[in-house]
Coordinates of C-alpha atoms in Angstrom, one line a residue:
Chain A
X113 CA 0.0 0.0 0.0
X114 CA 1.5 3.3 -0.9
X115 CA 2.8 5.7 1.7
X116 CA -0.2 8.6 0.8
X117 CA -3.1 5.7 0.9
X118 CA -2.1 4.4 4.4
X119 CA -1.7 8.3 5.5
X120 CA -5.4 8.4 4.3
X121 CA -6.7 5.2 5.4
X122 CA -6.0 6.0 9.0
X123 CA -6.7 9.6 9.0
X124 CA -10.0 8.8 7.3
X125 CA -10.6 6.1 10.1
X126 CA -9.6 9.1 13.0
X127 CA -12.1 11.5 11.1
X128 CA -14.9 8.7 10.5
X129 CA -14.7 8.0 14.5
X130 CA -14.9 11.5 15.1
X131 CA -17.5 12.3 13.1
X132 CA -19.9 9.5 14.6
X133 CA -19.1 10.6 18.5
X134 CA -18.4 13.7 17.7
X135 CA -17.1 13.7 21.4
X136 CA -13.5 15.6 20.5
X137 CA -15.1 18.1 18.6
X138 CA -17.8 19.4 20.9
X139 CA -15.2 19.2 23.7
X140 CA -12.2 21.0 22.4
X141 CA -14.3 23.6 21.4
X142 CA -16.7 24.4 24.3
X143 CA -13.3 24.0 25.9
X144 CA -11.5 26.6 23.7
X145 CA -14.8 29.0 23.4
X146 CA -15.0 28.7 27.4
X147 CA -11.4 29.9 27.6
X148 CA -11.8 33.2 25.1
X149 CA -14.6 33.9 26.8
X150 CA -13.3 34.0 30.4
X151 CA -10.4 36.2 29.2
X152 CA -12.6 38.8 27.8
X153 CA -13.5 39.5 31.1
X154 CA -10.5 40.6 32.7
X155 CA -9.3 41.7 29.2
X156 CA -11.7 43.6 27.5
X157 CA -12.4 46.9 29.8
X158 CA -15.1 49.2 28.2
X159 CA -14.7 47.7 24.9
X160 CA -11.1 48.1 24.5
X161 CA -9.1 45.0 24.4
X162 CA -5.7 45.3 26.2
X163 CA -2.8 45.5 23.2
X164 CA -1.4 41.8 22.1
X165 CA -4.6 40.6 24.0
X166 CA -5.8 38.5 21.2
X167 CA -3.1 37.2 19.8
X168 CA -2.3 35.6 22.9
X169 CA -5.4 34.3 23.7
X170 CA -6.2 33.0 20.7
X171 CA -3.1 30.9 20.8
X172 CA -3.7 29.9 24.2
X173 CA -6.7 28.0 23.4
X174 CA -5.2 26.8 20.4
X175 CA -2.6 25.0 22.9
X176 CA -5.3 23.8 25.4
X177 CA -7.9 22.6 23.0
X178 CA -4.9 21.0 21.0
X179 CA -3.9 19.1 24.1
X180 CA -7.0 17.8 25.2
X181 CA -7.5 16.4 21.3
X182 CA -4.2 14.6 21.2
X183 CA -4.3 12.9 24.5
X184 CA -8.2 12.1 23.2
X185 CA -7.1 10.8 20.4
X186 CA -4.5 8.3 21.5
X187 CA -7.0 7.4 24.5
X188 CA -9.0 5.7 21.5
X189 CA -5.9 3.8 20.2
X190 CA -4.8 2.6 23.8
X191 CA -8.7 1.2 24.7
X192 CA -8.2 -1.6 22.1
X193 CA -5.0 -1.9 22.2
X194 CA -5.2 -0.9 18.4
X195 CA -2.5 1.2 17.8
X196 CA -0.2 -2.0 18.3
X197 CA -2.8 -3.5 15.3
X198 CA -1.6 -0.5 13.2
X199 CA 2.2 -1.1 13.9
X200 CA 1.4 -4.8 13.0
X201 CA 0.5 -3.9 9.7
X202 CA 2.6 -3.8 6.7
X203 CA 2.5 -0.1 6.4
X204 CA 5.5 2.0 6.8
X205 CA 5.8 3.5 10.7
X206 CA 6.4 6.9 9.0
X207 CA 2.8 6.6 7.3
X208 CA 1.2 5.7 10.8
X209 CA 2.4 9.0 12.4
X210 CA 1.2 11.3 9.6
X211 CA -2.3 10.1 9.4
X212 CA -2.5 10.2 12.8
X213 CA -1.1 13.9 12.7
X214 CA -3.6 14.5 9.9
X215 CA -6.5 13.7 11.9
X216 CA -5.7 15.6 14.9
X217 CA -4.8 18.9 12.7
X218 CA -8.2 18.7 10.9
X219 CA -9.7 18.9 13.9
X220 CA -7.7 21.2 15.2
X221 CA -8.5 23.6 12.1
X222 CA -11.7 23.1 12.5
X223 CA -11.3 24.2 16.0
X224 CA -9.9 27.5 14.9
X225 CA -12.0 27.6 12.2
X226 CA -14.9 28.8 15.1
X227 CA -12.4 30.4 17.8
X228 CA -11.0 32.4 15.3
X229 CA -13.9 34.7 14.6
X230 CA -14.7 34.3 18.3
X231 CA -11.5 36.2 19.2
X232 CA -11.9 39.0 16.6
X233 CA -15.5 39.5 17.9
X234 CA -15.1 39.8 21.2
X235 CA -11.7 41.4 21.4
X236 CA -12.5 43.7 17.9
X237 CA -9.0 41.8 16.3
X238 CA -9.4 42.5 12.8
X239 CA -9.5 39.3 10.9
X240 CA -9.6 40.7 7.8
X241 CA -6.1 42.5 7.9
X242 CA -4.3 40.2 6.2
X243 CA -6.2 36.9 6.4
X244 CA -4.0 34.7 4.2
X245 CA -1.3 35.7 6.1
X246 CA -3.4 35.0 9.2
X247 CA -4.0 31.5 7.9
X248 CA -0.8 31.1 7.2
X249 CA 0.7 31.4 10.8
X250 CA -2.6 29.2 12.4
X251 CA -1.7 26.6 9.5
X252 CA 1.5 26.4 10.4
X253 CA 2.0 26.8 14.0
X254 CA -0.7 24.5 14.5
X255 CA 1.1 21.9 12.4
X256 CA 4.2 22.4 14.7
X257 CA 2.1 21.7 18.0
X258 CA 0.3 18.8 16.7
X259 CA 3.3 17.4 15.4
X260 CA 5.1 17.0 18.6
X261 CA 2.0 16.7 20.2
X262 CA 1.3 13.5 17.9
X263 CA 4.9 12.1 18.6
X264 CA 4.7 12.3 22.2
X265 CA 1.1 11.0 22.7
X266 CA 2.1 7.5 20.9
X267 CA 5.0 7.3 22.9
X268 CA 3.1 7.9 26.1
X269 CA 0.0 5.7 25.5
X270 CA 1.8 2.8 27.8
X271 CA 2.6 5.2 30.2
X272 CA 0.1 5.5 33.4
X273 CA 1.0 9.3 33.8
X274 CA 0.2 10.4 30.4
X275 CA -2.0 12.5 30.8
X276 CA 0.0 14.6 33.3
X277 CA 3.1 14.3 30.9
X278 CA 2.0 14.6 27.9
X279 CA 1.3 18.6 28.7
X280 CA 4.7 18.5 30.8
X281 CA 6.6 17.5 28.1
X282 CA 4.8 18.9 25.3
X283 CA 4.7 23.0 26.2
X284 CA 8.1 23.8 27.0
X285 CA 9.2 22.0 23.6
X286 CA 6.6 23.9 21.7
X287 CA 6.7 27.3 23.3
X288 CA 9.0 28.4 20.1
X289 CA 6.1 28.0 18.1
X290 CA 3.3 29.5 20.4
X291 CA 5.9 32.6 20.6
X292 CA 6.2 32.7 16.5
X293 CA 2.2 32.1 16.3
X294 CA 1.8 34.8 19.4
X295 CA 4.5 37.4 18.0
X296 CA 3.1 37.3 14.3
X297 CA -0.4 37.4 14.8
X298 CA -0.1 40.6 17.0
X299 CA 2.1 41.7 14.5
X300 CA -1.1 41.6 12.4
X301 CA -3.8 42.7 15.2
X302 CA -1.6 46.1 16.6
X303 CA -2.7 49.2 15.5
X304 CA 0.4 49.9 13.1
X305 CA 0.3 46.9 11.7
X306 CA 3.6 45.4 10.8
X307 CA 3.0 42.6 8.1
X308 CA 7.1 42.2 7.1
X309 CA 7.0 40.9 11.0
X310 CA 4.1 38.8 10.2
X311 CA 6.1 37.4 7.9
X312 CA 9.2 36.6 9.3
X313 CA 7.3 34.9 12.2
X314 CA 5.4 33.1 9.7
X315 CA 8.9 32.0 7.8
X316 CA 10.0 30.8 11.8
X317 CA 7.3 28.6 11.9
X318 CA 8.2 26.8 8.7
X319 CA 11.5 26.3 9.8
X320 CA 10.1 24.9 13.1
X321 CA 7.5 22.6 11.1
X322 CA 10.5 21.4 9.1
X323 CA 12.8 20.4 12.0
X324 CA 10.3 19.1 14.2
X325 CA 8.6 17.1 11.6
X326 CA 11.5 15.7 10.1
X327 CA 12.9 14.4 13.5
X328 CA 9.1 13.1 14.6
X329 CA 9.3 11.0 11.1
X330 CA 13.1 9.8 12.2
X331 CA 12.6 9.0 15.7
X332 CA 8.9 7.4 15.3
X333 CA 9.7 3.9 13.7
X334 CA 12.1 3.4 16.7
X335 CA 10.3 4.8 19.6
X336 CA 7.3 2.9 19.2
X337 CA 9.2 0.2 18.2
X338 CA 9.7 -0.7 22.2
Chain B
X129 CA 8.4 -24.1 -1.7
X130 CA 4.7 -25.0 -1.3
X131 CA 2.7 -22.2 -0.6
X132 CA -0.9 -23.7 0.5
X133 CA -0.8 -20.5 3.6
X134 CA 0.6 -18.1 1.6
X135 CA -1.3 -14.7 0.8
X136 CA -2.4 -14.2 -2.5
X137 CA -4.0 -10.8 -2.2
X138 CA -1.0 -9.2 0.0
X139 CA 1.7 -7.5 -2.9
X140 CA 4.8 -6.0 -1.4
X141 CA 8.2 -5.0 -3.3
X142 CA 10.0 -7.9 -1.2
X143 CA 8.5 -11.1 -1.7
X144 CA 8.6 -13.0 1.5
X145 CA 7.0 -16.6 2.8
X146 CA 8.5 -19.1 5.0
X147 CA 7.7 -22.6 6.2
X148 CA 9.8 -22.2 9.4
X149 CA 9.7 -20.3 12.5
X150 CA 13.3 -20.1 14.4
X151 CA 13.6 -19.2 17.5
X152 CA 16.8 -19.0 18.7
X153 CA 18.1 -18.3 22.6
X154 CA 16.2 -15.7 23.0
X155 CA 15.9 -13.4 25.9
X156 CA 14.0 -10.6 26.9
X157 CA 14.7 -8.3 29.7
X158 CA 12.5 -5.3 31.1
X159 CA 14.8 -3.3 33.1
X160 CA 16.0 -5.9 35.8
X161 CA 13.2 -8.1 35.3
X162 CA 13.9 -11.3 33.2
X163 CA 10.7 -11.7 30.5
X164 CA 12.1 -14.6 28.9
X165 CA 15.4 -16.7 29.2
X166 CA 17.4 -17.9 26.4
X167 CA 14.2 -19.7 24.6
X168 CA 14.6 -21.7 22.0
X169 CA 11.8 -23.4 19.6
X170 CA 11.2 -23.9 15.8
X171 CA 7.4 -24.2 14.4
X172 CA 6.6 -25.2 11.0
X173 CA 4.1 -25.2 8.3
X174 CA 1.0 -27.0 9.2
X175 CA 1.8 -27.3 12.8
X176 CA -0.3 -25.6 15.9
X177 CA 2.2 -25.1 19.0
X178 CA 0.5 -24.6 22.2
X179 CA 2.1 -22.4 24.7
X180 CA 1.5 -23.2 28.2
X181 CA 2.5 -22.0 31.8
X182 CA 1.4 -19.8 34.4
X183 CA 0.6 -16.4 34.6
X184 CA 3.3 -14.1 33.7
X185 CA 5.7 -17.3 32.8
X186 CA 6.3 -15.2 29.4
X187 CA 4.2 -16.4 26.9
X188 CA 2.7 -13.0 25.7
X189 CA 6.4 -11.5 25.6
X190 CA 7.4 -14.6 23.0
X191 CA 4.3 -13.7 21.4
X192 CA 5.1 -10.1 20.9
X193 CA 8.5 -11.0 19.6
X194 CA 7.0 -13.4 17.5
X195 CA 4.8 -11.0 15.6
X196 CA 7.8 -8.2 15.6
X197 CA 6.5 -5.7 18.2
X198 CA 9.3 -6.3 20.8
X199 CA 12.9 -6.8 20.0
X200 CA 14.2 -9.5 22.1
X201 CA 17.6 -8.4 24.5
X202 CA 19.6 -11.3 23.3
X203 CA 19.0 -14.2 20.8
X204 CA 16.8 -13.5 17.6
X205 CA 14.0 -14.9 15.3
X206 CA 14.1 -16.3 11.7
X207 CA 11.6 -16.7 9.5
X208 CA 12.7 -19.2 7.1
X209 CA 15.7 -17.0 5.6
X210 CA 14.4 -14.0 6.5
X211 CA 14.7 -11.6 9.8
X212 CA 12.8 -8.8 10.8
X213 CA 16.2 -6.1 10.2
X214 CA 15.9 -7.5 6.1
X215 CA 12.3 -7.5 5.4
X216 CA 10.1 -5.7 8.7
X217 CA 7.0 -4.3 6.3
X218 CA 6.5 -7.3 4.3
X219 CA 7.2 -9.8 6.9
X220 CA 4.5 -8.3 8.8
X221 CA 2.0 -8.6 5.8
X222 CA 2.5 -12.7 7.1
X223 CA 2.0 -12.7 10.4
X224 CA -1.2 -12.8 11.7
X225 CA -1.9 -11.4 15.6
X226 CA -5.0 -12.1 18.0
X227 CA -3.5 -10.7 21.2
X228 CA -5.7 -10.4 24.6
X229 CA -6.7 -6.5 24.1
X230 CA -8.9 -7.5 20.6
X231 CA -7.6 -4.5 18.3
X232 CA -10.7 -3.6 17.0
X233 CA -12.2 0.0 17.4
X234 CA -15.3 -0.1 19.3
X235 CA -16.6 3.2 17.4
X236 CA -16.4 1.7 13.9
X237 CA -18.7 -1.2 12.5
X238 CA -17.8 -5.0 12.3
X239 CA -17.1 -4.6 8.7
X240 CA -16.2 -1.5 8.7
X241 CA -13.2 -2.9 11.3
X242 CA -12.3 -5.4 8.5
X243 CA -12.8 -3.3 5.9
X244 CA -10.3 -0.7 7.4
X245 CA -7.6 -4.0 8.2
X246 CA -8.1 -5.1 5.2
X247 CA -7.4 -1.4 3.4
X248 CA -4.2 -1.2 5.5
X249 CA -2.9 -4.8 4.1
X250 CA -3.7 -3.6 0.9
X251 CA -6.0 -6.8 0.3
X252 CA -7.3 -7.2 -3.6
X253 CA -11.2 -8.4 -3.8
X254 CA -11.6 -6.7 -0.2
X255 CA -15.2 -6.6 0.1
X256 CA -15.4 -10.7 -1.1
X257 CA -13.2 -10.9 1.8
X258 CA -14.8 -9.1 4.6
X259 CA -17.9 -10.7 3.6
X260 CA -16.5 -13.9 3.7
X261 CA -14.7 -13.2 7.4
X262 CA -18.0 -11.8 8.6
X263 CA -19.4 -15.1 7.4
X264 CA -16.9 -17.2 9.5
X265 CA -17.1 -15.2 12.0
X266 CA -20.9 -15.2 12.2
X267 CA -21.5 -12.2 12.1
X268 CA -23.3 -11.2 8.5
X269 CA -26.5 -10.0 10.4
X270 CA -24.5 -8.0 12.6
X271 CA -22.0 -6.7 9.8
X272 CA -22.9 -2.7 10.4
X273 CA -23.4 -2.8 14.3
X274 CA -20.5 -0.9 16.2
X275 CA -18.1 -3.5 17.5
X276 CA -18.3 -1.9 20.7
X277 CA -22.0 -2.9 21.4
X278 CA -20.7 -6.4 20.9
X279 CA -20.3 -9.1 23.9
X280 CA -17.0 -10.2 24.4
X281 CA -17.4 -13.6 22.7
X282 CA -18.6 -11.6 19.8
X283 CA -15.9 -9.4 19.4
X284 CA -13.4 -12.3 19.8
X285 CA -14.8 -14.0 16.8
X286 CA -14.5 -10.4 14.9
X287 CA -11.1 -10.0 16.0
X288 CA -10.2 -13.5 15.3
X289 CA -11.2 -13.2 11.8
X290 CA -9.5 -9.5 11.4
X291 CA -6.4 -11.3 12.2
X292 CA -6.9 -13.9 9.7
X293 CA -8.4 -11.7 6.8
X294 CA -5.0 -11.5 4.9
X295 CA -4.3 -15.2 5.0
X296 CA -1.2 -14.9 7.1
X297 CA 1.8 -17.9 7.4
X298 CA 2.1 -17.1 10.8
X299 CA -0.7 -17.2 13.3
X300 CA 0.0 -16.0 16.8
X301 CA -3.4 -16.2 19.1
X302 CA -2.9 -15.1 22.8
X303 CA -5.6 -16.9 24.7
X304 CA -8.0 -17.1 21.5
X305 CA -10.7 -19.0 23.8
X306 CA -11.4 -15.9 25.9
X307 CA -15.2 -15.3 26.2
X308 CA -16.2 -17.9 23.7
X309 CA -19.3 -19.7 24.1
X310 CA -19.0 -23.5 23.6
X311 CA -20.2 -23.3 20.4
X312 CA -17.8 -20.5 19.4
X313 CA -14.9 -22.5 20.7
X314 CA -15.8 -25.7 18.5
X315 CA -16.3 -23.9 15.2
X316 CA -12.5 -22.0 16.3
X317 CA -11.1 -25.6 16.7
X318 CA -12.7 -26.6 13.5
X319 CA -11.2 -23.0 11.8
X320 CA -7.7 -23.9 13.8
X321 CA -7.8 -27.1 12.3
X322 CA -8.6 -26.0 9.0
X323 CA -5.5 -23.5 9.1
X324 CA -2.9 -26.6 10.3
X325 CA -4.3 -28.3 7.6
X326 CA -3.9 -24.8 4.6
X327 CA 0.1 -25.0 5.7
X328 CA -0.3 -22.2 8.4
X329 CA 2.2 -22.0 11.2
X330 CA -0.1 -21.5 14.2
X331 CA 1.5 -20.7 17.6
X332 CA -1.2 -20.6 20.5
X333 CA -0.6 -19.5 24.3
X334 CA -3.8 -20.6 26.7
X335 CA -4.7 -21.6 29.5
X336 CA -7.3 -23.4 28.4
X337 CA -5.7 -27.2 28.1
X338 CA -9.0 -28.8 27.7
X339 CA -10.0 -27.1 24.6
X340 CA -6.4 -26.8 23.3
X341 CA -5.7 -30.4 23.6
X342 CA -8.1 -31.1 20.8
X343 CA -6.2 -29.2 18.5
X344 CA -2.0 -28.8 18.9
X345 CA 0.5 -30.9 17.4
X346 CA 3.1 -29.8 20.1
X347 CA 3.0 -28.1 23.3
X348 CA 5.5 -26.2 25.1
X349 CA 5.8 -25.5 28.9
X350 CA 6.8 -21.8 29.8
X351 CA 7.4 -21.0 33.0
X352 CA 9.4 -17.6 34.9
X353 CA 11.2 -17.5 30.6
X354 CA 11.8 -20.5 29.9
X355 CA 9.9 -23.1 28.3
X356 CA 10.4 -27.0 28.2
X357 CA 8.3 -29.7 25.8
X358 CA 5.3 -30.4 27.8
X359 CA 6.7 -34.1 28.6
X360 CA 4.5 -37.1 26.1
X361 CA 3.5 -40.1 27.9
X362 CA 0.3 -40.8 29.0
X363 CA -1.9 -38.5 30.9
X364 CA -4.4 -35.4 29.8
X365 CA -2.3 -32.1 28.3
X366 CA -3.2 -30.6 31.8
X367 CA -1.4 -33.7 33.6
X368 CA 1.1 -34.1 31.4
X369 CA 1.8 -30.5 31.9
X370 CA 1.7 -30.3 35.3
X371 CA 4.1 -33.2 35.4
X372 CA 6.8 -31.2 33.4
X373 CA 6.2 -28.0 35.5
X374 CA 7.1 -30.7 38.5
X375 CA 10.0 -32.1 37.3
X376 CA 11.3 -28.6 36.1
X377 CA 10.6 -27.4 39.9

């Protein structure tokens, strides 16, 4: 089976799942709603959101509601015992970790795909700036975090603890990217915006995707080969 | 090489089969904790080998080397000419696994389960296939429930069939009797027997010696990593068991 239609297969199975329970969806993003929502209160004061206030937020509940999907998501695997069935199979390991990845970013997109507008409405963030741009740093930063996030969840699904360290070891390897995501979405929100900063925080998180991704793809195969 | 096991449907860029299982001193530590001790066996084409012993006595651990999850600490495996370092992808498209946890996802459908297997094996003719497993598995009127709403007896025969749906050489069933009705456990000895006699290498560990007996060619004692022959003579498998766990003692 070729490398793309094994990436499919099991993403396709992660989506199909998800779309039947629809349990991670409606979570992560009453979770992620919840948590824009509470910072608007100490955040917002007579209408005016506090400078950089979006930006972070909005990444903020990126990072939470991302957590709580990957640690979901390999909660499903561990039940049956099935993500052993998929490195059973005669698919490459490499294949294994993307559609898993894939899944978790589609849902993660979609996530943002509601928080998103959520942010600009209640902190006034103007969306409509530079909205490629804008997609472009989401896109990519959320690759980043789901990528790591994807690596360490398989290797934790033995571990008793993981739900505890999958946040513990997860954040402080991808604060670079929250920073790049945080940094280059104010860039766009401020009041001068300053879209050559966009940009280079955009270009950061494509080198991050790169690294992080490339070693997640090396170091799978092994890892979960134990 | 006669190829009565081998899988038709399953295409990979290495070609592999094998008549013979080699296993050769192999150990298998976990930390300090000895899994398995310098264990050495051979199965072969149209043989069942029943693995026997207490719990914990490491009969899941040769199992997971068996089917390539764990790498053992010392020894190594052969699969006719081949190892695991040459030929890991393709060797797994041979090796059939029913381990205790039933590796089917409760949220999809029994043939959507196969169907997804099947996909992943990149079987030809799938859906002639998952129909036919279903059918074996007696399950065709309960094709498009969700697995999980399934008892446990009915999931083992599911998951029993998912591990057979691309014809494997190797068979490795850890405690396939779990939950089975009496019925459900004849028509598996009947399947068993019909996989012995198809040139499938069929390596078994239960507890269940009674049902078992019916079936194996060759039993094997395991007990704290090692395992012994389960000594011949006369006697039930459980006595003759229990005899070689008392002479080993």
């Amino acid at each position: 089976m070729g490398f793309l239609n094994t990436v499919w297969t099991i993403a396709r199975k992660d989506l199909v799942i998800e779309a039947r329970s629809r349990e991670l969806a409606y979570t992560t993003l009453f979770f992620s709603v919840s948590v824009v929502l509470v910072f608007s209160f100490s955040f917002v004061v007579e209408g005016v959101a506090l400078t950089d206030a979006a930006a972070g937020i909005l990444w903020v509940s990126i990072a939470f509601a991302g957590t709580l999907a990957l640690g979901r998501t390999f909660e499903r695997e561990r039940q049956s015992d099935t993500l052993k069935a998929l490195l059973l199979s005669p698919v490459e390991r490499p294949a294994i970790y993307i559609g898993k990845l894939v899944g978790v970013l589609l849902l993660m997109l979609v996530v943002e795909a509601v928080v998103t507008p959520v942010v600009g409405l209640l902190f006034q963030a103007p969306l409509d700036r530079a909205p490629l741009l804008l997609v472009g740093l989401l896109v990519t930063g959320t690759l980043g975090f789901a990528g790591v996030g994807t690596l360490f969840a398989a290797m934790l699904i033995r571990a008793q603890s993981r739900d505890v360290l999958l946040p513990v070891l997860l954040y402080p390897i991808t604060v670079p990217l929250v920073i790049a995501g945080v940094r280059g979405t104010a860039a766009i929100f401020a009041a001068e915006p300053n879209l050559a900063v966009a940009q280079a925080w955009l270009s950061m998180l494509v080198f991050f995707d790169a690294v992080f991704l490339t070693l997640a793809l090396w170091v799978f195969g092994p890892v979960m080969g134990e | 090489m006669d190829r009565p096991g081998a899988s038709p449907g399953v295409s990979f860029a290495v070609s592999v089969d094998f008549d013979t299982v080699h296993v050769d001193d192999v150990s298998r530590h976990y930390g300090r904790r000895r899994a398995l001790a310098h264990v050495t066996l051979q199965a072969q084409q149209g043989e069942i080998l029943g693995l026997f012993g207490p719990n914990g006595a490491g009969k899941s651990t040769l199992i997971s080397i068996l089917s390539t999850l764990l790498r053992p600490s010392g020894g190594g495996v052969r699969y006719g000419a081949h190892t695991v370092a040459e030929t890991g992808d393709a060797l797994r498209g041979q090796i059939g696994v029913l381990g205790h946890d039933l590796y089917l996802y409760g949220d999809l459908t029994a043939r959507e389960n196969l169907r997804f297997f099947g996909r992943l094996y990149g079987l030809d003719r799938l859906e002639a296939r998952v129909t036919d497993a279903l059918a074996r598995a007696r399950l065709s009127d309960r094709a498009d429930d969700r697995a999980g709403s399934f008892s446990r007896g009915l999931r083992q025969r599911l998951a029993f069939e998912r591990a057979l749906l691309h014809d494997p050489r190797l068979v490795l069933l850890d405690e396939p009797f779990t939950g089975l009705d009496d019925d459900s456990a004849q028509v598996l000895i009947e399947r068993l027997g019909t996989l012995r006699d198809a040139g499938h290498i069929v390596v078994m560990a239960t507890h269940d010696f009674d049902t078992a007996e019916a079936v194996v060619n060759r039993s094997l004692c395991v007990d704290r990593g090692r395992a012994w022959p389960v000594a011949d003579g006369a006697g039930t498998l459980r006595e003759r068991y229990r005899r070689t766990l008392a002479e080993r003692v």
